[in-house]
Amino acid sequence: MFEQARGEKDRLVRQLLNGQREDGTWRFLFENGISLDAYMIMLLRSLQLEDEPLIRRLHDRILDRQRADGVWALYADERDGHLASTVEAYYALLYAGYSRKTDDRLRRAERRILDQGGMRRINGLLTKVMLAATGQYPWPARLTIPLEFLLLPPSSPISFHDFSSYARVHFAPVLLLADRRFAVTTASSPDLSALLAGNATYGSNDALPRNRGLETLLQTIHTGLGQIAGMPAQLHKTAARRAERFMLDRVEPDGTLYSYATSTILMLFALLALGYDKRHPFLLRAVQGLYDMIADDNGMLLLQNSPSTIWDTALIGDALLQAGVAADHPAIRKAADFLLAKQQRSPGDWSQNMAHPAPGGWGFSESNTKHPDVDDTTAALRLLRAAGPRPAYAEAAEKGMNWTLAMQNDDGGWPAFERGKTNELLKWLPIEGAQAAALDPSSADLTGRTLEYWGRTERLTVRHAFIRRGVDWLAEHQEEDGSWYGRWGICYLYGTWAAVTGMMAVGVEAEHPAVRRAVRWLLDVQLPDGGWGESCRSDQLMRYVPLGTSNAAQTAWALDALIAVHAAPLPAITRGIERLIALLHTKDEATDYPLGAGLPGTYYTHYHSYRYIWPLLALSRYRNKYAAKP
């Protein structure tokens, strides 16, 4: 088995080395379903930018993703499909102009939409906003927060500043659009009014039921607004200017808002609502930024929400080092030089909750210059710390380490983007997915991976107080069954892998009760085929749901965790390695399964790089730890 593992490891190394670009990067697709393709069509048609070749190719990809039963789904085992995605696809295909309502495939989609209650049964704020902003849907009654909310100071019991940075850049344009009840239509706008009815037994999803938590939240907001001095009309104008300024101040050099396609598209509609001309240079620059995020997927074009260049480059460089590629190999040096140039050196929104903010983090995508995160920063640091003794690497690493340490939350765990974004009142927002999107609390995956960095790369252990606090946070947040929930991956396998490898890296004993419970859980959920696989449904039900078939990345996560704990290979590890090797030579639905999580039940990501990164890491650690054993 060791020789087979070595052969697969060497094959993956060759593939990755051959795939590196001249600038030192690896550029794999960051695939987000069909929603962004649909939004891009809606945007181009609304701006009357008649790029027919692009619109046609986006249309064709959306049509290609339709299931035989007429729906579009977020993931393969979503039994009834996804209503919001089906509406988005149906609308975009019509607006593109290359499909007709009378087409058989659109007839099937329409029947499924109506059978599931019509557009009013959509769960997904972004879908409703896009439909409303283009004249296809009444502005949701759930958006009851006044625009003046943006004016509340951070000292208020609740304010706009309490939102996570990711939520703020989406919520600001949404509040503007909702405030103006803005809608833009064109001569080619389709008529979706027939989809508003649906099956009457489903009712409306926009009604606001009586909810004590929601009432408390709204009362808190209105009380705070009542304390702001000024005439109502003037306050409203000030709030609109604040929203506009907030967006413009966070535009990246490439024209996008915070380097996300979703927030950029919302910003463009919000600026139209403020009176910007459709041909304003600022709008056209933002559209070009979106164009730069379009990628080719086997001949079909798709819009990526935020290309994963920094993430993939850092992870692949580290995986190659783990596989035995020398630190002075040209591929490692080129990757390190690229990352060095992308370190962020100016304070951003993350600095607002720090007494002495000092920049030093990395973002997710190449265009990201304002929005670093903990996971990308530790990924970059792993590579820079191993790439050699160059003074520039050492200086950058020191700044990155200090930034990562400063990002630790008061509870001992690590968030993704900003520390201290844990105001529980925001959970009562009348918005689908508010709990996941509005807050940025400590999470098991971020905390575990950060501990793994401190332990493996910096050789720090539980003897250091801040490391002990991170371990204690993990121990306190373990699920009863022994797993951990991972916020940014799917899901319990992801969180458990990160937690176990992090704890072991900082010197937690294999006999620690939390580690033992986690190992027992991993062994219990191993599939009969020897691998591991978890469904995206786990993210919605908040409990582990097996996928039914294994996939390479999740099998690698489970193996890496078990290898970290056990001094000798268990039979389960051997079976897992056998299955992992077999998976690397198959192509099925599980291969393309989304393993990145954005918003539960709404947004998932298929990282095309994960099929290479995590199997290479697991195979390397398997050989490194066990091959020399008798």
XYZ file of C-alpha atoms in Angstrom:
630
model
C 0.000 0.000 0.000
C 2.892 2.356 0.727
C 4.202 1.967 -2.814
C 0.757 2.585 -4.271
C 0.428 5.676 -2.105
C 3.840 6.870 -3.241
C 2.913 6.357 -6.883
C -0.289 8.362 -6.517
C 1.497 11.065 -4.543
C 4.173 11.422 -7.216
C 1.548 11.533 -9.957
C -0.334 14.340 -8.198
C 2.912 16.241 -7.662
C 3.728 16.044 -11.361
C 0.239 17.198 -12.325
C 0.383 20.179 -10.023
C 3.895 21.216 -10.981
C 2.900 21.076 -14.638
C -0.193 23.179 -13.931
C 1.564 26.123 -12.290
C 1.364 29.427 -14.175
C 4.361 31.589 -14.994
C 3.396 34.069 -12.276
C 3.669 31.326 -9.641
C -0.067 30.746 -9.216
C -2.418 27.838 -9.579
C -5.775 28.885 -11.000
C -8.523 26.370 -10.451
C -12.213 27.103 -10.862
C -14.278 28.349 -7.943
C -17.676 27.120 -9.127
C -20.862 28.431 -7.498
C -23.755 26.780 -9.314
C -25.860 28.724 -11.824
C -27.064 31.658 -9.707
C -24.214 34.005 -10.620
C -24.554 33.168 -14.303
C -28.243 34.065 -14.037
C -27.491 37.319 -12.194
C -24.937 38.284 -14.838
C -27.537 37.861 -17.567
C -30.035 39.942 -15.566
C -27.401 42.638 -15.049
C -26.248 42.826 -18.672
C -29.815 42.980 -19.932
C -30.753 45.630 -17.324
C -27.754 47.768 -18.298
C -28.547 47.085 -21.959
C -25.019 45.848 -22.583
C -25.734 43.577 -25.511
C -22.829 41.162 -25.262
C -24.597 38.378 -27.113
C -21.683 35.896 -27.270
C -21.289 35.985 -23.477
C -25.013 35.980 -22.756
C -25.506 33.026 -25.083
C -22.741 30.996 -23.459
C -24.003 31.754 -19.945
C -27.487 30.774 -21.123
C -26.195 27.488 -22.519
C -24.420 26.567 -19.291
C -27.545 27.244 -17.244
C -29.629 25.114 -19.589
C -27.045 22.335 -19.447
C -27.363 22.169 -15.643
C -31.118 21.510 -15.659
C -32.148 18.112 -14.323
C -34.422 15.815 -16.293
C -37.297 16.522 -13.903
C -37.178 20.220 -14.789
C -35.447 21.703 -11.739
C -32.029 23.068 -10.913
C -30.301 21.875 -7.739
C -27.506 23.160 -5.525
C -26.071 19.668 -5.131
C -26.676 16.234 -6.632
C -28.681 14.714 -3.779
C -31.049 17.666 -3.339
C -34.125 15.546 -3.918
C -36.671 18.127 -5.097
C -34.172 20.567 -6.500
C -33.812 24.146 -5.308
C -36.773 26.442 -5.873
C -34.816 29.713 -5.869
C -32.217 28.366 -8.316
C -34.955 27.039 -10.580
C -36.657 30.451 -10.638
C -33.328 32.199 -11.283
C -32.509 29.834 -14.132
C -35.980 30.074 -15.681
C -35.878 33.874 -15.535
C -32.338 34.177 -16.915
C -33.035 31.803 -19.804
C -36.024 33.900 -20.830
C -34.238 37.224 -20.325
C -31.282 35.994 -22.366
C -33.704 35.559 -25.246
C -32.482 32.195 -26.437
C -35.225 30.136 -24.778
C -39.011 30.502 -24.915
C -41.760 29.746 -22.409
C -43.128 27.256 -24.910
C -39.912 25.214 -24.919
C -40.401 21.819 -23.337
C -37.591 22.326 -20.832
C -38.992 25.642 -19.623
C -42.499 24.206 -19.431
C -41.175 21.529 -17.103
C -39.405 24.150 -15.006
C -42.551 26.276 -14.782
C -44.633 23.314 -13.625
C -42.132 22.483 -10.898
C -41.996 26.109 -9.720
C -45.782 26.286 -9.457
C -46.029 22.874 -7.818
C -43.673 24.094 -5.102
C -45.704 27.215 -4.406
C -44.395 29.702 -6.917
C -41.964 32.553 -6.424
C -43.453 33.605 -3.079
C -42.150 30.396 -1.550
C -38.535 31.223 -2.343
C -36.123 31.053 0.581
C -33.260 33.319 -0.333
C -33.020 37.057 0.125
C -30.592 37.593 -2.741
C -32.935 35.875 -5.209
C -35.851 38.028 -4.086
C -33.778 41.203 -4.288
C -32.621 40.409 -7.815
C -36.195 39.654 -8.903
C -37.513 42.809 -7.235
C -34.747 45.036 -8.620
C -35.621 43.886 -12.144
C -39.369 44.312 -11.772
C -40.421 40.691 -11.341
C -41.297 40.560 -7.654
C -42.796 42.900 -5.035
C -40.178 44.185 -2.633
C -40.196 41.748 0.308
C -42.095 42.850 3.397
C -39.348 41.213 5.431
C -37.015 44.108 4.631
C -38.479 46.304 7.366
C -35.219 47.852 8.580
C -35.082 51.582 7.736
C -32.153 52.998 5.802
C -31.354 55.269 8.777
C -30.151 52.139 10.554
C -26.815 52.826 8.851
C -26.411 55.954 10.986
C -26.470 54.245 14.374
C -23.050 54.480 16.055
C -21.060 51.355 17.030
C -21.868 52.117 20.680
C -25.571 51.377 20.113
C -26.991 48.076 21.413
C -27.191 47.116 17.760
C -25.835 48.829 14.680
C -24.753 48.244 11.103
C -21.206 47.833 12.449
C -22.268 44.650 14.268
C -22.732 42.822 10.974
C -19.934 40.697 9.612
C -17.918 42.400 6.907
C -19.314 39.966 4.317
C -22.878 40.862 5.331
C -22.249 44.623 5.370
C -21.135 44.844 1.754
C -24.270 42.980 0.683
C -26.698 44.586 3.096
C -25.817 48.219 2.311
C -26.891 48.041 -1.355
C -29.912 45.896 -0.439
C -31.126 48.515 2.071
C -30.743 51.214 -0.574
C -32.662 49.228 -3.165
C -35.426 48.317 -0.715
C -35.699 51.880 0.520
C -36.284 53.153 -3.015
C -38.377 50.143 -4.041
C -36.194 50.303 -7.128
C -36.936 48.315 -10.260
C -35.433 48.544 -13.730
C -37.079 46.911 -16.716
C -36.323 46.880 -20.413
C -38.162 46.062 -23.599
C -36.824 42.513 -23.386
C -37.872 41.905 -19.762
C -39.915 38.693 -19.528
C -43.157 38.571 -17.557
C -42.960 36.207 -14.584
C -46.242 37.258 -12.958
C -47.741 33.812 -13.536
C -45.120 32.366 -11.175
C -46.273 34.498 -8.245
C -49.411 32.414 -7.674
C -48.233 28.860 -7.253
C -50.018 26.229 -5.209
C -52.197 28.070 -2.684
C -51.485 25.468 -0.013
C -47.941 26.800 0.229
C -48.992 30.359 1.116
C -46.624 33.343 1.136
C -43.115 33.297 2.519
C -42.936 37.093 2.902
C -45.391 37.491 5.772
C -43.910 38.526 9.108
C -45.247 36.218 11.852
C -45.302 37.444 15.415
C -41.849 36.835 16.883
C -40.713 38.175 20.244
C -37.038 38.179 19.263
C -37.760 40.059 16.037
C -39.961 42.565 17.839
C -37.177 43.189 20.354
C -34.670 43.699 17.564
C -36.827 46.153 15.629
C -37.730 48.041 18.786
C -34.033 48.353 19.630
C -33.334 49.762 16.173
C -36.177 52.282 16.323
C -35.215 53.352 19.842
C -31.679 54.028 18.653
C -32.935 55.961 15.646
C -35.097 58.103 17.907
C -31.965 59.275 19.688
C -30.339 60.652 16.543
C -30.735 64.386 16.253
C -31.942 65.820 12.979
C -34.959 66.281 10.743
C -36.346 63.027 9.268
C -35.862 64.136 5.667
C -32.301 65.224 6.275
C -31.498 62.023 8.153
C -32.814 60.008 5.239
C -30.589 61.845 2.774
C -27.629 61.409 5.098
C -28.306 57.669 5.347
C -28.445 57.349 1.557
C -25.130 59.190 1.237
C -23.660 56.961 3.953
C -24.713 53.833 2.051
C -23.267 55.161 -1.201
C -20.002 56.193 0.447
C -19.760 52.853 2.228
C -19.858 51.012 -1.093
C -17.557 53.340 -3.008
C -14.905 53.277 -0.281
C -14.684 49.487 -0.538
C -14.357 49.149 -4.282
C -11.245 47.265 -5.311
C -8.821 48.463 -8.007
C -10.514 46.096 -10.467
C -13.877 47.822 -9.899
C -15.546 45.114 -7.807
C -17.015 45.624 -4.346
C -14.848 43.717 -1.859
C -13.856 41.365 -4.718
C -17.231 39.542 -4.636
C -19.419 39.205 -7.721
C -22.603 39.102 -5.630
C -21.960 42.369 -3.775
C -20.708 44.001 -6.987
C -23.921 43.163 -8.831
C -25.995 44.493 -5.927
C -23.880 47.664 -5.877
C -24.489 48.247 -9.573
C -28.263 48.078 -9.121
C -28.034 50.289 -6.019
C -26.093 52.927 -7.951
C -28.743 52.852 -10.651
C -31.278 53.468 -7.895
C -29.241 56.508 -6.836
C -29.427 57.926 -10.354
C -26.151 56.824 -11.911
C -26.309 56.572 -15.699
C -26.069 53.092 -17.165
C -22.938 54.163 -19.026
C -21.254 55.846 -16.071
C -17.516 54.977 -16.176
C -17.678 53.716 -12.597
C -20.399 51.213 -13.500
C -18.595 50.080 -16.630
C -15.406 49.534 -14.606
C -17.316 47.339 -12.165
C -18.779 45.338 -15.048
C -15.253 44.815 -16.376
C -14.261 43.528 -12.951
C -17.041 40.955 -13.257
C -15.820 40.029 -16.728
C -12.424 39.296 -15.212
C -14.074 36.717 -12.927
C -15.558 34.756 -15.819
C -13.857 31.424 -16.446
C -14.065 28.588 -18.937
C -15.294 25.216 -17.680
C -14.784 22.656 -20.433
C -16.009 25.035 -23.088
C -18.781 26.610 -21.012
C -18.457 30.002 -19.345
C -19.334 30.693 -15.717
C -19.044 33.642 -13.364
C -16.985 32.945 -10.234
C -17.987 34.793 -7.095
C -14.389 35.395 -6.067
C -11.607 33.480 -7.844
C -9.652 31.347 -5.378
C -6.158 32.136 -6.645
C -4.483 32.990 -3.328
C -6.205 30.150 -1.474
C -5.311 27.542 -4.077
C -1.751 28.770 -4.558
C -0.984 28.753 -0.832
C -2.571 25.359 -0.198
C -0.973 23.702 -3.206
C 2.458 25.083 -2.356
C 2.186 23.696 1.166
C 0.885 20.336 -0.079
C 3.848 20.052 -2.459
C 6.231 20.718 0.423
C 4.513 18.008 2.456
C 4.927 15.689 -0.522
C 8.687 16.179 -0.506
C 9.206 18.963 -3.029
C 12.258 20.933 -1.896
C 11.793 24.371 -0.363
C 14.176 25.877 -2.946
C 12.317 24.324 -5.891
C 11.465 27.027 -8.452
C 7.745 26.264 -8.146
C 7.804 26.905 -4.398
C 9.834 30.092 -4.774
C 7.551 31.448 -7.498
C 4.456 30.704 -5.419
C 6.017 32.333 -2.356
C 6.983 35.430 -4.340
C 3.430 35.741 -5.640
C 2.003 35.493 -2.116
C 4.540 37.973 -0.800
C 3.282 40.549 -3.296
C -0.328 39.960 -2.269
C 0.059 40.552 1.470
C -2.238 43.399 2.521
C -0.424 46.333 4.054
C -3.215 48.817 4.868
C -5.815 48.736 7.651
C -9.280 47.635 6.586
C -12.655 47.094 8.218
C -11.113 44.321 10.322
C -9.106 46.953 12.235
C -12.136 48.595 13.831
C -12.267 46.175 16.763
C -8.551 46.232 17.530
C -6.735 48.518 19.962
C -3.519 48.531 17.909
C -4.338 47.370 14.369
C -1.374 46.319 12.265
C -1.978 44.906 8.763
C -0.428 41.677 7.575
C -3.177 39.352 6.349
C -4.026 37.817 2.981
C -7.324 37.674 1.138
C -8.933 34.897 -0.873
C -8.682 36.197 -4.409
C -6.020 37.999 -6.386
C -8.062 41.193 -6.658
C -8.707 41.326 -2.899
C -6.725 44.206 -1.364
C -9.044 45.247 1.486
C -10.541 42.124 2.997
C -8.081 39.617 4.524
C -9.175 36.494 6.360
C -7.624 34.148 8.888
C -7.717 30.983 6.790
C -5.959 32.493 3.767
C -3.433 34.179 6.023
C -2.369 30.997 7.783
C -2.309 29.185 4.439
C 0.065 31.800 3.032
C 2.192 31.734 6.182
C 2.665 27.964 5.975
C 4.284 28.397 2.585
C 6.323 31.520 3.320
C 7.757 30.067 6.522
C 8.972 26.975 4.648
C 10.113 28.626 1.428
C 13.492 29.760 2.660
C 15.351 32.300 4.798
C 14.847 35.373 2.608
C 14.482 38.515 4.773
C 11.371 39.589 2.842
C 9.669 36.279 3.665
C 10.595 36.588 7.333
C 9.309 40.155 7.574
C 6.026 39.264 5.888
C 5.630 36.188 8.097
C 6.106 38.216 11.260
C 3.420 40.675 10.211
C 1.094 37.844 9.258
C 1.634 36.055 12.562
C 0.920 39.205 14.546
C -2.232 39.858 12.539
C -3.460 36.284 13.045
C -2.827 36.440 16.774
C -4.673 39.769 17.034
C -7.679 38.219 15.284
C -8.315 35.705 18.082
C -11.723 36.266 19.630
C -12.180 36.893 23.333
C -13.696 33.398 23.674
C -10.414 31.821 22.473
C -11.512 30.774 18.999
C -10.843 32.345 15.616
C -13.343 33.943 13.221
C -12.974 34.295 9.473
C -12.857 38.039 8.741
C -13.329 40.149 11.870
C -13.119 39.586 15.591
C -16.005 40.352 17.912
C -18.874 40.074 15.411
C -21.146 38.078 17.715
C -24.160 40.299 18.539
C -26.884 37.709 19.109
C -29.661 40.218 18.313
C -28.759 39.921 14.628
C -30.005 36.331 14.616
C -33.528 37.752 14.737
C -33.211 39.682 11.499
C -36.189 38.929 9.227
C -33.820 37.621 6.556
C -33.202 34.040 5.474
C -29.757 32.877 6.534
C -29.238 35.825 8.882
C -27.612 33.721 11.578
C -24.996 32.376 9.174
C -24.387 35.566 7.199
C -24.777 38.345 9.736
C -22.326 37.054 12.333
C -18.684 36.015 12.165
C -18.183 34.001 15.349
C -15.401 31.614 16.231
C -15.757 28.373 14.293
C -14.274 24.916 14.661
C -12.729 24.865 11.190
C -11.040 28.269 11.527
C -9.906 27.563 15.081
C -8.616 24.092 14.250
C -6.760 25.146 11.118
C -5.230 28.122 12.898
C -4.018 25.896 15.726
C -2.604 23.499 13.138
C -0.621 26.373 11.686
C 0.697 27.481 15.073
C 1.674 23.933 15.970
C 3.084 22.505 12.752
C 4.674 25.651 11.329
C 5.598 27.689 14.404
C 6.111 24.759 16.826
C 3.868 26.325 19.483
C 2.008 24.117 21.942
C -0.681 24.156 24.622
C 1.941 25.523 27.004
C 1.281 28.920 25.378
C -1.749 30.571 26.935
C -3.416 31.707 23.695
C -3.039 28.209 22.229
C -4.587 26.681 25.344
C -7.537 29.058 24.978
C -8.082 27.871 21.416
C -7.966 24.217 22.464
C -10.392 24.917 25.307
C -12.777 26.580 22.860
C -12.748 23.479 20.670
C -13.299 21.161 23.623
C -16.265 23.254 24.759
C -17.874 23.301 21.314
C -17.623 19.645 20.364
C -20.934 18.043 19.406
C -22.367 15.303 21.597
C -21.549 12.647 18.990
C -17.858 13.667 18.957
C -17.871 15.721 15.761
C -17.445 19.445 15.169
C -19.485 21.587 12.812
C -17.379 23.303 10.121
C -18.734 26.684 9.013
C -16.922 27.042 5.677
C -16.841 23.447 4.436
C -19.121 20.427 4.304
C -19.451 20.123 7.138
C -19.037 17.862 10.165
C -16.244 15.995 8.388
C -14.613 19.341 7.624
C -14.926 20.695 11.151
C -13.822 17.451 12.789
C -10.779 17.148 10.549
C -9.736 20.726 11.292
C -10.294 20.389 15.036
C -8.458 17.076 15.420
C -5.450 18.001 13.293
C -5.236 21.370 15.061
C -5.343 19.884 18.534
C -2.778 17.215 17.699
C -0.431 19.767 16.113
C -0.237 21.801 19.343
C 0.511 18.809 21.529
C -2.864 17.592 22.756
C -2.576 13.925 23.716
C -4.235 11.262 21.590
C -6.007 10.052 24.741
C -7.663 13.417 25.348
C -11.414 12.737 25.718
C -12.331 15.121 22.899
C -9.874 13.462 20.518
C -11.058 9.969 21.442
C -14.702 10.925 20.850
C -13.794 12.447 17.490
C -11.912 9.332 16.376
C -14.824 7.129 17.379
C -17.182 9.324 15.369
C -14.946 9.272 12.286
C -14.755 5.490 12.409
C -18.523 5.235 12.899
C -19.298 7.304 9.794
C -16.797 5.553 7.497
C -18.788 4.280 4.534
C -18.893 0.597 3.511
C -16.742 1.431 0.460
C -13.925 2.485 2.820
C -14.164 6.222 2.181
C -16.086 9.133 3.615
C -18.762 11.356 2.108
C -21.131 13.904 3.614
C -24.141 15.633 2.108
C -24.702 19.377 1.910
C -27.970 18.633 3.705
C -25.910 18.509 6.910
C -25.485 22.259 6.571
C -29.245 22.812 6.642
C -30.316 20.191 9.168
C -27.364 20.921 11.486
C -26.633 17.234 11.893
C -24.448 14.802 9.981
C -26.085 13.397 6.831
C -24.081 10.809 4.847
C -23.768 11.341 1.122
C -24.073 7.632 0.434
C -20.929 7.523 -1.647
C -17.447 8.728 -0.848
C -15.492 11.518 -2.484
C -11.784 12.162 -2.577
C -11.514 15.386 -0.564
C -13.741 14.337 2.331
C -12.017 10.939 2.459
C -8.689 12.765 2.641
C -9.929 14.982 5.489
C -11.002 11.987 7.554
C -7.773 10.130 6.828
C -5.622 13.128 7.728
C -7.370 13.385 11.102
C -6.962 9.678 11.865
C -3.318 9.704 10.754
C -2.632 12.661 13.044
C -3.856 10.655 16.057
C -2.576 7.131 15.489
C 1.051 6.041 15.655
C 0.366 2.984 13.474
C -2.127 2.645 10.621
C -5.508 1.283 11.690
C -7.279 -1.110 9.323
C -9.748 1.740 8.740
C -6.900 3.951 7.566
C -5.626 1.301 5.166
C -9.127 0.818 3.743
C -9.466 4.572 3.439
C -6.186 4.918 1.552
C -7.240 2.149 -0.823
C -10.533 3.910 -1.462
C -8.838 7.289 -1.873
C -6.515 5.930 -4.542
C -9.482 4.410 -6.375
C -11.399 7.689 -6.179
C -8.535 9.523 -7.848
C -9.180 7.434 -10.955
C -12.973 7.867 -11.115
C -15.230 10.585 -12.451
C -18.775 10.693 -11.104
C -21.222 13.022 -9.368
C -19.283 12.848 -6.110
C -16.196 14.168 -7.896
C -18.004 17.420 -8.700
C -19.808 17.669 -5.382
C -19.656 21.111 -3.715
C -17.555 20.973 -0.542
C -17.380 24.695 0.248
C -20.156 26.307 2.286
C -21.323 29.906 1.974
C -24.906 30.117 3.261
C -26.800 27.016 4.402
C -29.407 26.005 1.857
C -28.479 28.847 -0.493
C -24.857 28.958 -1.562
C -22.270 26.192 -1.984
C -18.975 26.004 -3.832
C -17.259 23.313 -5.838
C -13.512 23.900 -5.503
C -11.947 22.272 -8.548
C -8.610 22.244 -6.701
C -9.803 20.103 -3.798
C -9.534 16.881 -5.791
C -5.755 17.425 -5.817
C -4.856 19.322 -2.650
C -6.336 17.210 0.117
C -5.618 13.747 -1.356
C -1.985 14.804 -1.905
C -1.770 15.978 1.702
C -3.310 12.784 3.105
C -1.182 10.457 0.954
C 1.969 12.372 1.884
C 1.260 12.280 5.595
C 0.370 8.596 5.396
C 3.746 7.777 3.866
C 5.709 10.263 5.964
C 4.357 8.828 9.191
C 4.039 5.118 8.502
C 6.265 4.062 5.591
C 9.423 3.769 7.723
C 7.625 1.824 10.454
C 8.330 -1.896 10.786
